[in-house]
């Protein structure tokens, strides 16, 4: 099995630790992983701002980088959802369709494709699990509090394999953190308030770490935690599952 | 975005100056969302009900012309006078004429978001007609000279004490009163007098049944019935999308409506109006006001399925922290943000951007409107129509150029990290909206791409 590693632009630039953990974790699980060096971004920042018509170059580049892999895996629900829903290329729509169907968010890939049953990871800490909206509601990686349906969580089932971890309960299990891409600056007041409230829910329940499948939400919450002077840290779920939380 | 005058981000910024109030607003609406969850989880068939309702509405929208004609014929056969209004102005003129025909200058009105959309109260006030809203929440915002901030809970943004102050000023209650029971009693006395003296009563319409020509009005206060039963003339105003095909379909919607809205199993009053009583006139105004345009926009057609339960507002984390008035349109929140640009793209170009696209709205919607997907689609339409600010357009072009070239991207990333490390003042300043309430990420010494090159090849 050959997997193309898709590392979202801001993870590449600001959170290489999350990307390294993703790579190492997949390798530990016996997967052949290749990181195509010429990747940049999935184009979501433009598309969600209403400029989907400017994403053609990104789409073309994405297809060029990831065409031909058995799977494409990324440590991000949001970017994967964007590719799944919006990656098109008029000149090679067949390839675009193929790429769309092969792209996976990391935890879904671990539970649904690799069917991981155990992990050699230990993390004896109190951890708050942030449900990122795009992964949760867009990719259905966990059940949603609004729907009348059985409860499940792909990231949750993986975290349960980590020795010593304690997942703290939250008052609002799947409320948005308010990042929202360009929303975080265009609607600064509401975005920051949402982030503060989300962080407070974790703090109130004694979390020492906040984790999740999307580094973007975690980046937002990290910015708020740091401004508060809090010692609570954010970690991408790959960093916990890989058993090496320090980047 | 380019809007005329008002902008959601600016208005929400003002609302957020009082953080305690935002907390209170958020918690109040979250309480209702939680009640809704509790109510729907008691019905194992909930998702089936949503699917059924969505499909019934799909049928209605696909055959709207047929159902409207059928409804009109049945209603007329029942003795109801049917009027058609192409837009808000025509709707207002029709209502005004009916009041003039009765020779009165006063009217009592129960809840109708359609009349808010049409600006009926303002129009009638300009023409010397006094309108008293009989829904308690609506009466409160009317006294405060404000529009409703929520379609089901019009004064959810007001605290008890503020209502006490308004009642003290306008209804003569003692000052400092904030006991809900005493305030309600004062409102009851005031409204009872109104009901007894008004000859014309206006109500909204929740559901109109094509098969029978009857319509259903749902209230928790019985105020629509009080108004309509005591008046000589009952005017009911409805958007043309309120049609359902048959009476048997009603139960599906009545089960969904209040569970979604407030967590109640059903509205306290679900009143069926079929024909005028002896000596009474019953008028029905069917209003288009942009609905057929939206029907023609295939991507946004589903928005016409809305039954106005307000669940999307209660669940929306942005709405809860913006307040309804920040949306500067009659129907606020996620659903309003996909309805409003249809009415006026320029005026409401900002609204589809007032969302993180978290998707909670689509999940609570009892008729399964793909609200957050429509918000995304509106963004594309609005930018193409030229409503994006120049700064944003330029920024997006620069971003596109950078991301289209791996070389430029790597260089820009490296430069960015160097700037953040050695010249943090360039990003950590008041001009960077991120920095106002959040710290910037700490720049790592190398990107993942750089690390990979060293460690894996």
XYZ file of C-alpha atoms in Angstrom:
704
model
C 0.000 0.000 0.000
C 1.436 3.354 -1.095
C 0.142 6.390 0.681
C 0.665 9.968 -0.417
C 1.089 12.201 2.612
C -0.848 15.433 2.246
C 0.360 18.029 4.730
C -1.790 21.187 4.742
C 0.150 24.407 4.113
C -0.148 25.902 7.597
C 0.789 22.552 9.221
C 3.859 22.417 6.974
C 4.877 25.941 7.932
C 3.832 26.249 11.577
C 3.263 22.768 12.992
C 5.843 20.403 11.469
C 5.591 18.337 14.681
C 2.067 17.253 13.775
C 3.216 16.296 10.276
C 6.254 14.353 11.532
C 4.039 12.468 13.996
C 1.617 11.605 11.211
C 4.421 10.290 9.027
C 6.054 8.292 11.824
C 2.760 6.849 12.989
C 1.843 5.634 9.515
C 5.327 4.165 9.057
C 5.086 2.369 12.403
C 1.863 0.827 11.193
C 3.680 -0.579 8.196
C 2.508 1.814 5.532
C 4.766 3.009 2.723
C 4.437 6.774 2.911
C 5.618 9.284 0.324
C 5.524 13.035 0.791
C 5.286 14.685 -2.642
C 7.604 17.670 -2.208
C 5.789 20.025 -4.559
C 2.524 20.240 -2.654
C 1.277 23.570 -1.351
C -2.384 23.935 -0.349
C -5.757 22.403 -1.118
C -7.236 25.787 -2.035
C -9.742 25.903 0.783
C -8.809 29.413 2.010
C -9.829 30.838 -1.350
C -12.887 28.649 -1.825
C -14.395 29.327 1.592
C -13.903 33.038 1.007
C -15.980 32.862 -2.159
C -13.048 32.646 -4.561
C -13.460 29.052 -5.651
C -12.802 30.226 -9.207
C -9.204 30.962 -8.183
C -8.515 27.412 -6.986
C -7.846 25.883 -10.373
C -4.049 26.107 -9.995
C -4.188 24.487 -6.558
C -6.448 21.737 -7.847
C -4.186 21.022 -10.796
C -1.127 20.926 -8.553
C -2.894 18.696 -6.061
C -3.833 16.181 -8.746
C -0.296 16.263 -10.151
C 1.153 15.540 -6.706
C -1.281 12.892 -5.583
C -2.434 11.083 -8.696
C -1.605 7.376 -8.595
C -1.405 6.741 -4.849
C -3.533 4.019 -3.283
C -4.585 6.504 -0.649
C -3.941 10.135 0.187
C -3.843 10.790 3.922
C -3.815 14.129 5.742
C -3.818 15.127 9.409
C -6.749 17.469 8.796
C -10.492 16.967 8.497
C -11.092 20.382 7.059
C -8.652 20.182 4.135
C -9.755 16.633 3.332
C -13.392 17.718 3.299
C -12.516 20.517 0.914
C -10.774 18.116 -1.465
C -13.619 15.607 -1.195
C -16.318 18.180 -1.909
C -14.712 20.749 -4.144
C -11.644 19.453 -6.026
C -12.444 19.620 -9.730
C -10.527 19.941 -12.944
C -12.399 20.345 -16.213
C -9.439 19.056 -18.225
C -8.997 15.894 -16.182
C -12.161 15.383 -14.199
C -11.640 11.611 -14.099
C -8.384 12.068 -12.232
C -9.967 14.690 -9.975
C -12.762 12.261 -9.140
C -10.249 9.538 -8.391
C -8.252 11.815 -6.082
C -11.460 12.876 -4.320
C -12.390 9.284 -3.609
C -8.949 8.301 -2.289
C -8.316 11.152 0.138
C -8.659 10.341 3.852
C -8.451 12.189 7.112
C -5.835 10.475 9.306
C -8.027 8.980 12.052
C -10.591 7.698 9.548
C -7.780 6.075 7.596
C -6.521 4.413 10.774
C -9.919 3.074 11.841
C -11.573 2.340 8.488
C -8.722 1.339 6.178
C -5.922 0.070 8.429
C -8.452 -1.104 11.037
C -6.001 -0.379 13.831
C -6.800 -2.340 16.980
C -3.915 -1.291 19.234
C -1.297 1.435 19.457
C 2.038 1.475 21.295
C 1.314 4.848 22.892
C 1.261 6.107 26.451
C 0.020 9.529 27.509
C -0.827 9.766 31.224
C -2.588 13.133 31.082
C -6.003 14.729 31.199
C -6.920 15.549 27.635
C -9.802 17.526 26.143
C -10.862 16.272 22.722
C -12.003 19.041 20.396
C -14.419 17.857 17.710
C -13.547 19.856 14.634
C -16.714 20.621 12.698
C -15.586 19.833 9.171
C -14.273 16.404 10.124
C -17.181 15.643 12.368
C -20.159 16.960 10.419
C -18.573 16.945 6.978
C -16.702 13.644 7.039
C -18.756 11.957 9.765
C -15.721 10.973 11.800
C -17.877 11.014 14.915
C -21.566 11.179 15.790
C -23.133 14.625 16.013
C -25.092 15.888 18.997
C -27.878 17.246 16.787
C -28.757 13.953 15.145
C -30.797 11.107 16.567
C -28.302 8.358 15.793
C -25.994 5.969 17.633
C -22.958 7.566 19.189
C -19.448 6.823 17.923
C -16.090 8.540 17.510
C -13.231 7.425 15.310
C -10.654 9.658 17.012
C -12.157 8.735 20.374
C -11.774 5.014 19.701
C -8.093 5.580 18.848
C -7.434 7.700 21.919
C -8.972 4.907 23.997
C -6.033 2.707 22.870
C -3.539 5.095 24.468
C -2.305 3.944 27.855
C -2.992 6.195 30.812
C -4.915 8.868 28.933
C -7.929 10.467 30.562
C -10.376 12.188 28.245
C -12.210 14.948 30.114
C -15.955 15.469 29.574
C -17.128 18.764 28.085
C -20.324 20.777 28.590
C -20.780 21.234 24.866
C -19.336 18.215 23.165
C -19.198 19.490 19.611
C -19.459 23.260 19.562
C -17.390 25.073 16.933
C -14.213 26.829 18.154
C -14.798 29.775 15.829
C -11.699 29.492 13.672
C -13.486 29.184 10.344
C -10.565 30.092 8.041
C -10.764 33.752 7.028
C -13.726 34.035 9.432
C -11.176 34.312 12.255
C -10.051 37.710 10.992
C -13.107 38.906 9.047
C -15.372 38.305 12.068
C -12.689 38.803 14.695
C -14.977 39.626 17.630
C -17.299 36.636 17.307
C -14.481 34.281 16.345
C -12.358 35.212 19.362
C -15.355 34.925 21.701
C -16.182 31.482 20.342
C -12.588 30.425 20.833
C -12.489 31.728 24.398
C -15.679 29.888 25.282
C -14.441 26.678 23.693
C -11.149 26.849 25.568
C -12.928 27.626 28.860
C -15.019 24.465 28.536
C -11.806 22.405 28.365
C -10.148 24.354 31.199
C -13.191 24.039 33.435
C -12.889 20.263 33.185
C -9.234 20.209 34.073
C -7.707 19.445 30.682
C -3.902 19.562 30.607
C -3.880 19.198 26.846
C -6.390 19.901 24.100
C -6.239 17.636 21.097
C -8.145 17.145 17.867
C -7.861 16.091 14.246
C -7.505 19.614 12.873
C -4.481 21.732 13.633
C -6.309 24.879 12.484
C -8.832 24.725 15.339
C -5.991 23.860 17.700
C -3.934 26.809 16.425
C -6.881 29.091 17.189
C -7.297 27.685 20.683
C -3.549 27.769 21.266
C -3.510 31.483 20.442
C -6.204 32.064 23.050
C -4.555 29.835 25.669
C -1.256 31.651 25.258
C -2.887 35.053 25.482
C -4.517 33.925 28.728
C -1.126 32.827 30.001
C -2.443 29.274 30.383
C -0.054 26.359 30.644
C -2.458 24.068 28.815
C -0.998 22.908 25.512
C -2.485 21.816 22.232
C -1.360 18.668 20.455
C -2.506 17.184 17.204
C -4.029 13.750 17.776
C -1.227 12.201 15.667
C 1.282 13.408 18.257
C -0.525 11.530 21.011
C -1.219 8.402 18.965
C 2.402 8.311 17.821
C 3.530 8.251 21.431
C 5.916 11.164 20.976
C 4.077 14.296 21.971
C 6.983 16.717 21.730
C 7.527 18.094 18.250
C -18.188 42.474 2.096
C -19.648 45.495 0.311
C -22.952 46.231 1.896
C -25.048 49.326 2.101
C -24.463 50.778 5.521
C -24.654 47.842 7.870
C -22.284 44.926 8.162
C -22.565 41.837 10.351
C -18.953 41.918 11.524
C -19.169 45.550 12.653
C -22.522 45.095 14.377
C -21.362 41.884 16.074
C -18.225 43.690 17.207
C -20.420 46.253 18.955
C -22.567 43.475 20.509
C -19.389 41.836 21.816
C -18.280 44.924 23.729
C -20.393 43.662 26.633
C -18.998 40.187 27.145
C -21.243 39.295 30.084
C -24.271 40.038 27.967
C -22.901 37.869 25.165
C -22.436 35.048 27.689
C -26.000 35.442 28.869
C -27.366 35.524 25.302
C -25.326 32.480 24.353
C -26.372 30.484 27.409
C -30.056 31.379 27.038
C -30.144 30.129 23.456
C -28.002 27.114 24.238
C -30.519 26.186 26.925
C -33.182 26.070 24.205
C -30.931 24.067 21.895
C -30.433 21.580 24.766
C -34.203 21.393 25.301
C -34.578 20.665 21.607
C -32.039 17.844 21.831
C -33.867 16.307 24.755
C -37.193 16.483 22.929
C -35.975 15.005 19.657
C -34.092 12.175 21.306
C -37.380 10.975 22.726
C -38.532 10.161 19.195
C -36.629 7.261 17.619
C -38.286 8.176 14.307
C -36.967 11.746 14.382
C -34.656 11.451 11.365
C -37.447 9.729 9.396
C -39.753 12.607 10.218
C -37.154 15.075 8.938
C -36.729 13.118 5.728
C -40.473 12.900 5.212
C -40.980 16.610 5.805
C -38.145 17.450 3.443
C -39.639 15.272 0.723
C -43.143 16.690 1.171
C -41.684 20.166 0.768
C -39.688 19.007 -2.233
C -42.926 17.923 -3.841
C -44.541 21.257 -2.953
C -41.718 23.277 -4.489
C -41.743 21.150 -7.630
C -45.485 21.665 -8.087
C -45.995 24.993 -6.395
C -48.079 26.455 -9.214
C -50.502 23.546 -9.102
C -50.866 23.573 -5.322
C -51.338 27.334 -5.170
C -54.154 27.249 -7.701
C -55.760 24.327 -5.876
C -55.418 26.120 -2.554
C -56.903 29.325 -3.920
C -59.922 27.540 -5.386
C -60.597 25.650 -2.154
C -60.137 28.734 0.009
C -62.516 30.734 -2.182
C -65.052 27.921 -2.042
C -64.818 28.162 1.744
C -65.675 31.853 1.592
C -62.171 33.278 2.048
C -61.169 36.237 -0.130
C -57.784 35.533 -1.697
C -55.346 38.289 -2.680
C -52.046 37.944 -4.513
C -49.090 40.222 -3.863
C -46.038 40.181 -6.110
C -43.869 42.039 -3.618
C -43.715 43.688 -0.209
C -45.138 46.983 -1.456
C -48.198 45.334 -2.966
C -48.722 43.278 0.194
C -48.631 46.399 2.337
C -51.036 48.241 0.042
C -53.519 45.358 0.125
C -53.499 45.164 3.926
C -53.815 48.934 4.220
C -56.791 48.972 1.836
C -58.568 46.260 3.830
C -58.165 48.312 7.022
C -59.406 51.449 5.244
C -62.381 49.526 3.868
C -63.370 48.708 7.429
C -63.140 52.395 8.292
C -60.748 51.967 11.213
C -57.277 53.208 12.068
C -56.244 50.483 14.483
C -55.301 46.848 14.102
C -54.134 43.976 16.296
C -51.569 41.676 14.825
C -50.205 38.294 15.866
C -46.837 36.983 14.878
C -45.883 37.046 11.226
C -42.302 37.158 10.017
C -43.637 37.817 6.530
C -45.011 41.195 7.618
C -41.623 41.957 9.209
C -39.987 41.069 5.907
C -42.394 43.426 4.135
C -41.991 46.239 6.682
C -45.766 46.338 7.248
C -45.713 47.993 10.683
C -43.626 50.925 9.453
C -45.738 51.273 6.328
C -48.994 51.339 8.268
C -47.577 53.742 10.861
C -46.666 56.133 8.043
C -50.246 55.890 6.853
C -51.761 56.659 10.224
C -52.699 53.112 11.247
C -51.859 52.007 14.771
C -50.704 48.400 14.980
C -50.387 46.540 18.252
C -48.464 43.290 18.185
C -50.160 40.753 20.412
C -47.372 38.200 20.712
C -45.793 39.129 24.052
C -42.232 39.109 22.779
C -43.192 41.117 19.723
C -45.098 43.616 21.862
C -41.999 44.097 23.989
C -39.705 44.826 21.043
C -42.424 47.016 19.560
C -42.450 49.129 22.738
C -38.657 49.250 22.553
C -38.961 50.410 18.917
C -36.792 47.540 17.762
C -37.328 44.759 15.250
C -37.503 41.161 16.574
C -34.015 39.717 17.078
C -35.164 36.096 16.628
C -38.042 34.705 14.593
C -39.549 32.571 17.365
C -38.199 34.402 20.421
C -38.415 38.038 19.298
C -37.126 39.591 22.537
C -34.670 36.885 23.592
C -32.007 39.614 23.739
C -33.850 41.502 26.481
C -33.479 40.891 30.189
C -36.393 40.860 32.649
C -35.403 44.183 34.179
C -35.272 45.868 30.787
C -38.764 44.616 30.052
C -39.868 45.936 33.451
C -38.485 49.360 32.505
C -40.373 49.326 29.202
C -43.607 48.328 30.898
C -43.107 50.990 33.518
C -42.693 53.577 30.804
C -45.532 52.458 28.540
C -47.956 50.377 30.578
C -47.717 52.127 33.919
C -46.331 49.244 35.984
C -44.323 50.157 39.123
C -40.677 50.910 38.405
C -38.101 48.231 39.107
C -40.506 45.362 38.405
C -38.721 42.261 37.083
C -40.966 39.406 38.153
C -42.003 37.524 34.990
C -45.411 36.622 36.384
C -46.284 40.196 37.300
C -44.943 41.496 33.994
C -46.972 38.914 32.080
C -50.087 39.883 34.012
C -49.558 43.532 33.103
C -49.153 42.579 29.444
C -52.258 40.417 29.631
C -54.408 43.289 30.895
C -53.012 45.635 28.277
C -53.511 43.168 25.420
C -56.985 42.093 26.544
C -58.142 45.648 26.081
C -56.576 45.638 22.624
C -58.260 42.400 21.587
C -61.657 43.657 22.707
C -61.484 46.916 20.805
C -59.877 46.042 17.448
C -62.108 45.382 14.487
C -59.319 44.150 12.247
C -56.911 41.373 13.212
C -53.952 40.155 11.218
C -52.277 36.795 11.672
C -49.490 34.938 9.950
C -49.866 31.459 8.515
C -47.744 28.468 9.474
C -49.234 25.932 7.087
C -51.734 26.267 4.260
C -53.375 23.072 3.039
C -53.941 22.908 -0.714
C -56.449 20.056 -0.478
C -58.862 21.867 1.815
C -58.108 25.573 1.458
C -57.608 25.922 5.212
C -54.684 27.332 7.085
C -53.072 26.684 10.438
C -51.623 29.243 12.819
C -49.406 28.058 15.667
C -48.952 30.112 18.827
C -48.119 29.464 22.441
C -50.146 32.360 23.766
C -53.442 31.930 21.933
C -53.082 35.524 20.815
C -53.801 34.811 17.153
C -57.114 33.236 18.127
C -58.008 36.072 20.499
C -57.402 38.619 17.769
C -59.029 36.745 14.914
C -62.090 35.565 16.873
C -62.971 38.980 18.215
C -62.434 40.994 15.034
C -64.833 41.658 12.171
C -62.070 41.185 9.659
C -59.362 38.525 9.815
C -56.449 39.116 7.453
C -53.932 36.276 7.156
C -50.660 36.869 5.306
C -48.485 34.084 3.994
C -45.497 33.512 1.764
C -46.438 31.285 -1.148
C -44.069 28.552 0.096
C -46.208 27.833 3.159
C -48.350 25.350 1.216
C -48.539 21.685 2.121
C -50.484 19.336 -0.153
C -52.882 17.526 2.165
C -54.258 17.657 5.666
C -52.612 14.325 6.479
C -49.199 15.946 5.966
C -49.853 18.422 8.728
C -49.023 16.029 11.558
C -45.491 15.597 10.256
C -44.859 19.330 10.422
C -46.655 19.946 13.700
C -44.500 17.265 15.330
C -41.337 18.835 13.943
C -42.060 22.529 14.411
C -41.991 23.133 18.156
C -39.666 20.292 19.050
C -37.172 22.072 16.827
C -38.118 25.546 17.996
C -38.417 25.295 21.768
C -38.318 21.613 22.655
C -42.079 21.453 23.211
C -43.968 18.460 21.762
C -46.441 20.804 20.045
C -47.504 24.446 20.166
C -50.006 25.261 22.896
C -52.424 26.394 20.188
C -52.436 24.972 16.654
C -55.479 26.752 15.293
C -57.182 25.703 12.081
C -58.940 28.419 10.090
C -61.166 27.217 7.290
C -63.921 29.747 6.730
C -65.147 33.055 8.132
C -67.732 32.808 10.877
C -71.161 34.334 10.234
C -70.766 38.061 9.564
C -66.960 37.968 9.537
C -64.648 38.590 6.595
C -61.604 36.445 6.102
C -58.865 37.601 3.743
C -55.771 35.745 2.751
C -52.823 37.534 1.158
C -50.459 35.267 -0.764
C -47.082 36.924 -1.131
C -44.255 36.180 -3.550
C -41.671 38.874 -2.689
C -38.711 37.123 -4.293
C -39.789 33.574 -3.600
C -40.252 32.625 -7.251
C -36.809 34.060 -7.971
C -35.337 31.814 -5.274
C -37.367 28.915 -6.654
C -35.603 29.532 -9.948
C -32.152 29.488 -8.330
C -31.664 25.773 -8.235
C -28.827 25.851 -5.702
C -30.878 27.873 -3.238
C -34.355 26.460 -3.876
C -34.245 24.283 -0.751
C -34.246 27.390 1.419
C -37.961 27.716 0.584
C -38.626 24.552 2.578
C -38.104 26.551 5.777
C -40.930 26.323 8.328
C -39.477 29.135 10.487
C -38.739 27.155 13.630
C -35.569 29.072 14.460
C -33.610 25.921 15.398
C -30.708 26.998 13.178
C -30.426 30.246 15.122
C -30.451 28.562 18.521
C -27.736 26.138 17.515
C -25.613 28.598 15.563
C -22.529 29.491 17.625
C -22.150 32.659 15.579
C -25.758 33.779 16.036
C -25.575 33.136 19.769
C -22.589 35.463 19.989
C -23.741 38.049 17.460
C -27.278 38.782 18.569
C -30.057 38.777 15.997
C -29.841 42.478 15.169
C -26.314 42.064 13.804
C -27.900 40.324 10.827
C -29.772 43.545 9.897
C -32.576 41.598 8.187
C -36.014 40.355 9.304
C -35.004 36.698 9.411
C -31.654 36.514 11.212
C -29.231 33.642 11.640
C -28.191 30.943 9.197
C -31.510 30.620 7.347
C -31.845 34.401 7.061
C -28.349 34.560 5.634
C -29.381 32.404 2.688
C -32.788 34.070 2.238
C -31.678 37.697 2.482
C -29.207 37.849 -0.452
C -32.030 36.645 -2.672
C -33.971 39.777 -1.755
C -31.023 42.163 -2.144
C -27.520 40.902 -2.924
C -25.831 44.228 -2.339
C -27.458 44.967 0.988
C -26.926 41.466 2.390
C -23.640 40.439 0.753
C -22.011 40.186 4.187
C -24.407 37.627 5.665
C -23.285 34.368 3.993
C -19.812 35.140 5.366
C -21.073 35.389 8.949
C -20.562 31.660 9.481
C -17.781 29.195 10.163
C -19.656 26.618 8.034
C -19.687 24.321 11.072
C -22.804 22.607 9.735
C -24.801 22.452 12.961
C -27.630 24.440 11.328
C -28.153 21.827 8.627
C -28.239 19.080 11.249
C -30.975 20.645 13.356
C -33.084 21.780 10.409
C -36.383 19.852 10.603
C -36.800 19.974 6.818
C -33.150 19.194 6.124
C -32.194 22.385 4.309
C -28.519 22.219 3.368
C -28.014 25.592 5.035
C -24.248 25.614 5.440
C -23.710 24.370 1.891
C -25.927 27.148 0.618
C -23.897 29.673 2.608
C -20.795 28.385 0.820
C -22.541 28.638 -2.544
C -23.779 32.165 -1.863
C -20.191 33.225 -1.177
C -19.194 32.080 -4.643
C -22.139 33.882 -6.247
C -21.579 37.122 -4.331
C -17.877 37.288 -5.148
C -18.594 36.619 -8.831
C -21.235 39.343 -8.817
C -18.559 41.758 -7.628
C -19.475 42.247 -3.978
C -16.058 41.373 -2.538
C -14.053 44.259 -1.082
C -10.958 45.199 -3.128
C -8.594 44.406 -0.240
C -9.943 40.879 -0.104
C -9.764 40.461 -3.877
C -6.128 41.543 -3.949
C -5.296 39.339 -0.960
C -6.861 36.316 -2.592
C -4.956 36.948 -5.817
C -1.656 37.130 -3.923
C -2.527 33.965 -2.021
C -3.422 32.193 -5.255
C -0.159 33.186 -6.936
C 1.793 31.974 -3.909
C -0.012 28.660 -3.629
C 0.063 27.919 -7.342
C 3.859 27.698 -7.299
C 5.669 25.337 -4.916
C 8.811 27.496 -5.187
C 7.068 30.745 -4.318
C 5.139 28.961 -1.544
C 8.301 27.586 0.075
C 10.035 30.941 -0.138
C 7.045 32.819 1.271
C 6.762 30.305 4.117
C 10.408 30.637 4.996
C 10.238 34.416 4.881
C 7.108 34.399 6.987
C 8.732 32.278 9.658
C 11.854 34.459 9.653
C 9.749 37.599 10.025
C 7.774 36.063 12.885
C 10.943 35.005 14.642
C 13.136 38.067 14.198
C 10.586 40.817 13.677
C 7.516 39.695 15.632
C 6.280 43.293 15.797
C 5.514 42.986 12.072
C 2.742 40.512 12.843
C 2.038 41.076 16.539
C 0.396 44.445 16.231
C -2.981 46.120 16.167
C -3.244 45.869 12.391
C -3.362 42.101 12.594
C -6.912 41.160 13.648
C -5.711 37.733 14.793
C -3.406 39.341 17.353
C -6.158 41.361 19.055
C -7.317 38.425 21.179
C -4.920 35.624 20.234
C -1.178 35.053 20.155
C 0.461 34.024 16.909
C 1.854 30.486 16.613
C 5.511 30.225 17.487
C 7.464 29.826 14.233
C 9.326 26.505 14.048
C 12.940 26.440 12.893
C 12.020 24.554 9.748
C 8.978 23.532 7.791
C 7.915 19.914 7.519
C 9.019 19.970 3.875
C 12.521 21.004 4.943
C 12.611 18.390 7.700
C 11.461 15.680 5.302
C 14.157 16.545 2.764
C 16.820 16.119 5.446
C 15.404 13.045 7.159
C 13.787 10.890 4.539
C 15.678 11.238 1.303
